[in-house]
Amino acid sequence: MDHHGEPLEGLGPQAADPLIWAGLDVVVVLLLLVAALAHAAGLWAARSRSPWPRHRSLLFYLGLICAAAGLLGPIPAAAHSSFTAHMLGHLFLGMVAPVLLVRSAPVTLALRALPVHAARVLTRVLRSPGVRVVSHPITAGALNAGGLWLLYTTDLYQVMHVSPLAYAVVHLHIFAAGYLFTASVVGVDPDPHRASMPMRSAVLILFIAAHSALAKWLYAHPPQGVETGDGQAGAQLMYYGGDAVDLAVLVLLFAGWYSATRPRAAPRPVLSRG
Amino acid sequence: MRTPSDAPSARRIVLSGVLFGCGIAASMIDLFIFHLALQWHHFYDLSTTEVALTADGFFHAFGWFITIWGLFLLADIRRRAAVPWTRWTGAVLTGVGFFQLLDGVLSHKVLGIHQIRYGVDLFLYDLAWIGSAVALLLIGLLILRRTRPAQVPA
């Protein structure tokens, strides 16, 4: 024990066994690899079907890269001491990666690639009441925004840097809630109970409002242990970065409406006259 | 310039323009010019209460929503019929003017949520803000009046 009596020295990634933190990184790498390989395997298994749009595969791999940027390498390393870096990683993991992955239609690919029986099981799971409730815009939006408020207005932000378990749970939640929410508002995968356009619009407005209000609140009240300048830079990044992604989601929402309300090519001919 | 009235799309042209006008006034003129470029009133005025902050969040979200909504509405009208561009422009000006007037009178003066800028005499700023809003609103309404579609006898 060689702690030089500094009481705060323990508060850092060193507080827990470094091996556990390294183990967490290994798990993340494995998960990302499995996802990347699963997509490739899906393409292979569905190769006899009509060709899978290339842009969807591009979106999928870009999404994985963004998730990786939020979880591994320089950004999360800097995030241990910098709130701004934390927010950048958070933006990648919780907003950019989910949008890219949702728009890559992973469930559609899975349904094409899986054997009939397995595909039926997947469909049944997606139709189950539990999934139905969790993937409703209101639930997904509440999980997403609520998680953020919890993270930044309680001690969770501090605890997360000391406890690998809390760190893992928080990051899993950020990603999963981001994905669920994005899928519920602008998903392209089959959704047997997609919410109406007014419902999705209202929830998206609520979410953008909650997100920007939290960013402004953080500007004045950074989490404990975060310096004022760092807190302000991080809050601005959250505000404007979040805005950029939210704008993209708004465009996707209306683009969906635009193609769904496409007018018929020609008016129906009059069949008979009196 | 009178075109035969096609009621739903005629009303939607005005709706699209006014939505887009209000939207750009809220999310572009306000956000980009006054918050980002000039930094006159900042994205967080420390004098604001938490309630105003939430209201600001809604206002912000709504601004972007109606901007995009107005544009997609326009795209939808365009793929169905020819767009009367002058009328649409009039509707946009009406939207910008209406919004700036509402902001200048209601949030700056009546509610006092935030001011155009701080630490200076506001009279000229308010005069320019509210005056330009009224001018834009009047020009927009005038264009709308001059381009209104001919009435179809009922």
Tab-separated table of C-alpha atoms in Angstrom, chain B residues 17-133:
chain	number	residue	atom	x	y	z
B	17	GLY	CA	-44.127	28.889	-45.568
B	18	VAL	CA	-45.255	30.137	-42.158
B	19	LEU	CA	-43.903	27.022	-40.400
B	20	PHE	CA	-40.583	27.342	-42.187
B	21	GLY	CA	-40.436	31.096	-41.504
B	22	CYS	CA	-41.154	30.707	-37.778
B	23	GLY	CA	-38.715	27.802	-37.697
B	24	ILE	CA	-35.775	29.606	-39.263
B	25	ALA	CA	-36.462	32.647	-37.120
B	26	ALA	CA	-36.333	30.492	-33.982
B	27	SER	CA	-33.602	28.026	-34.788
B	28	MET	CA	-31.389	29.782	-37.315
B	29	ILE	CA	-31.608	33.544	-36.916
B	30	ASP	CA	-31.722	33.263	-33.145
B	31	LEU	CA	-29.365	30.313	-32.701
B	32	PHE	CA	-26.743	30.987	-35.339
B	33	ILE	CA	-26.607	34.772	-35.407
B	34	PHE	CA	-27.313	35.773	-31.821
B	35	HIS	CA	-26.087	32.749	-29.882
B	36	LEU	CA	-23.146	31.524	-31.949
B	37	ALA	CA	-21.824	34.356	-34.085
B	38	LEU	CA	-22.438	37.431	-31.948
B	39	GLN	CA	-22.810	35.658	-28.586
B	40	TRP	CA	-25.058	38.489	-27.446
B	41	HIS	CA	-27.457	36.394	-25.540
B	42	HIS	CA	-25.852	33.135	-24.713
B	43	PHE	CA	-27.266	29.674	-24.739
B	44	TYR	CA	-27.554	29.969	-21.021
B	45	ASP	CA	-28.474	33.270	-19.430
B	46	LEU	CA	-27.593	32.736	-15.795
B	47	SER	CA	-30.524	34.856	-14.729
B	48	THR	CA	-32.986	32.339	-16.132
B	49	THR	CA	-34.894	30.107	-13.782
B	50	GLU	CA	-35.167	26.373	-14.189
B	51	VAL	CA	-38.702	26.723	-15.504
B	52	ALA	CA	-37.566	29.121	-18.202
B	53	LEU	CA	-34.808	26.671	-19.025
B	54	THR	CA	-37.298	23.895	-19.661
B	55	ALA	CA	-39.461	26.255	-21.673
B	56	ASP	CA	-36.367	27.203	-23.653
B	57	GLY	CA	-35.725	23.529	-24.361
B	58	PHE	CA	-39.228	23.057	-25.733
B	59	PHE	CA	-38.972	26.214	-27.744
B	60	HIS	CA	-35.683	25.033	-29.189
B	61	ALA	CA	-36.997	21.562	-30.055
B	62	PHE	CA	-40.126	23.045	-31.581
B	63	GLY	CA	-38.098	25.491	-33.682
B	64	TRP	CA	-36.178	22.724	-35.392
B	65	PHE	CA	-39.260	20.547	-35.730
B	66	ILE	CA	-41.312	23.145	-37.591
B	67	THR	CA	-38.330	24.128	-39.778
B	68	ILE	CA	-37.980	20.589	-41.103
B	69	TRP	CA	-41.762	20.089	-41.184
B	70	GLY	CA	-42.219	23.208	-43.323
B	71	LEU	CA	-39.550	22.060	-45.777
B	72	PHE	CA	-40.937	18.547	-46.185
B	73	LEU	CA	-44.435	19.972	-46.579
B	74	LEU	CA	-43.065	22.137	-49.378
B	75	ALA	CA	-41.402	19.117	-51.003
B	76	ASP	CA	-44.715	17.261	-50.785
B	77	ILE	CA	-46.642	20.098	-52.416
B	78	ARG	CA	-43.979	20.383	-55.087
B	79	ARG	CA	-44.244	16.766	-56.172
B	80	ARG	CA	-48.026	17.115	-56.507
B	81	ALA	CA	-48.370	20.524	-58.180
B	82	ALA	CA	-46.497	23.622	-59.282
B	83	VAL	CA	-45.437	25.719	-56.312
B	84	PRO	CA	-46.462	29.399	-56.353
B	85	TRP	CA	-43.060	30.607	-55.181
B	86	THR	CA	-43.991	34.236	-54.593
B	87	ARG	CA	-46.839	33.187	-52.334
B	88	TRP	CA	-44.585	30.781	-50.477
B	89	THR	CA	-41.969	33.516	-49.995
B	90	GLY	CA	-44.694	35.802	-48.652
B	91	ALA	CA	-45.692	33.105	-46.184
B	92	VAL	CA	-42.051	32.672	-45.071
B	93	LEU	CA	-41.659	36.418	-44.476
B	94	THR	CA	-44.937	36.416	-42.553
B	95	GLY	CA	-43.624	33.540	-40.416
B	96	VAL	CA	-40.290	35.236	-39.678
B	97	GLY	CA	-41.977	38.544	-38.886
B	98	PHE	CA	-44.639	36.940	-36.738
B	99	PHE	CA	-42.095	34.983	-34.750
B	100	GLN	CA	-39.680	37.885	-34.257
B	101	LEU	CA	-42.549	40.105	-33.169
B	102	LEU	CA	-43.746	37.476	-30.689
B	103	ASP	CA	-40.184	37.001	-29.397
B	104	GLY	CA	-39.430	40.727	-29.264
B	105	VAL	CA	-42.640	41.701	-27.497
B	106	LEU	CA	-43.564	38.629	-25.450
B	107	SER	CA	-40.269	37.086	-24.338
B	108	HIS	CA	-38.081	40.213	-24.322
B	109	LYS	CA	-40.516	42.796	-22.993
B	110	VAL	CA	-43.547	41.175	-21.349
B	111	LEU	CA	-41.944	38.081	-19.797
B	112	GLY	CA	-38.351	39.356	-19.745
B	113	ILE	CA	-36.944	35.838	-20.245
B	114	HIS	CA	-33.890	37.211	-21.990
B	115	GLN	CA	-32.846	40.466	-23.634
B	116	ILE	CA	-31.216	41.059	-27.001
B	117	ARG	CA	-27.974	41.956	-25.284
B	118	TYR	CA	-26.826	42.997	-21.875
B	119	GLY	CA	-25.203	46.010	-20.317
B	120	VAL	CA	-26.296	48.515	-22.971
B	121	ASP	CA	-29.244	50.787	-23.528
B	122	LEU	CA	-31.805	48.511	-25.109
B	123	PHE	CA	-34.054	51.118	-26.707
B	124	LEU	CA	-32.401	51.146	-30.146
B	125	TYR	CA	-32.022	47.374	-30.168
B	126	ASP	CA	-35.665	46.854	-29.274
B	127	LEU	CA	-36.703	49.445	-31.851
B	128	ALA	CA	-34.677	47.664	-34.562
B	129	TRP	CA	-35.886	44.213	-33.495
B	130	ILE	CA	-39.568	44.982	-33.166
B	131	GLY	CA	-39.552	47.453	-36.066
B	132	SER	CA	-37.968	44.964	-38.465
B	133	ALA	CA	-40.377	42.283	-37.235
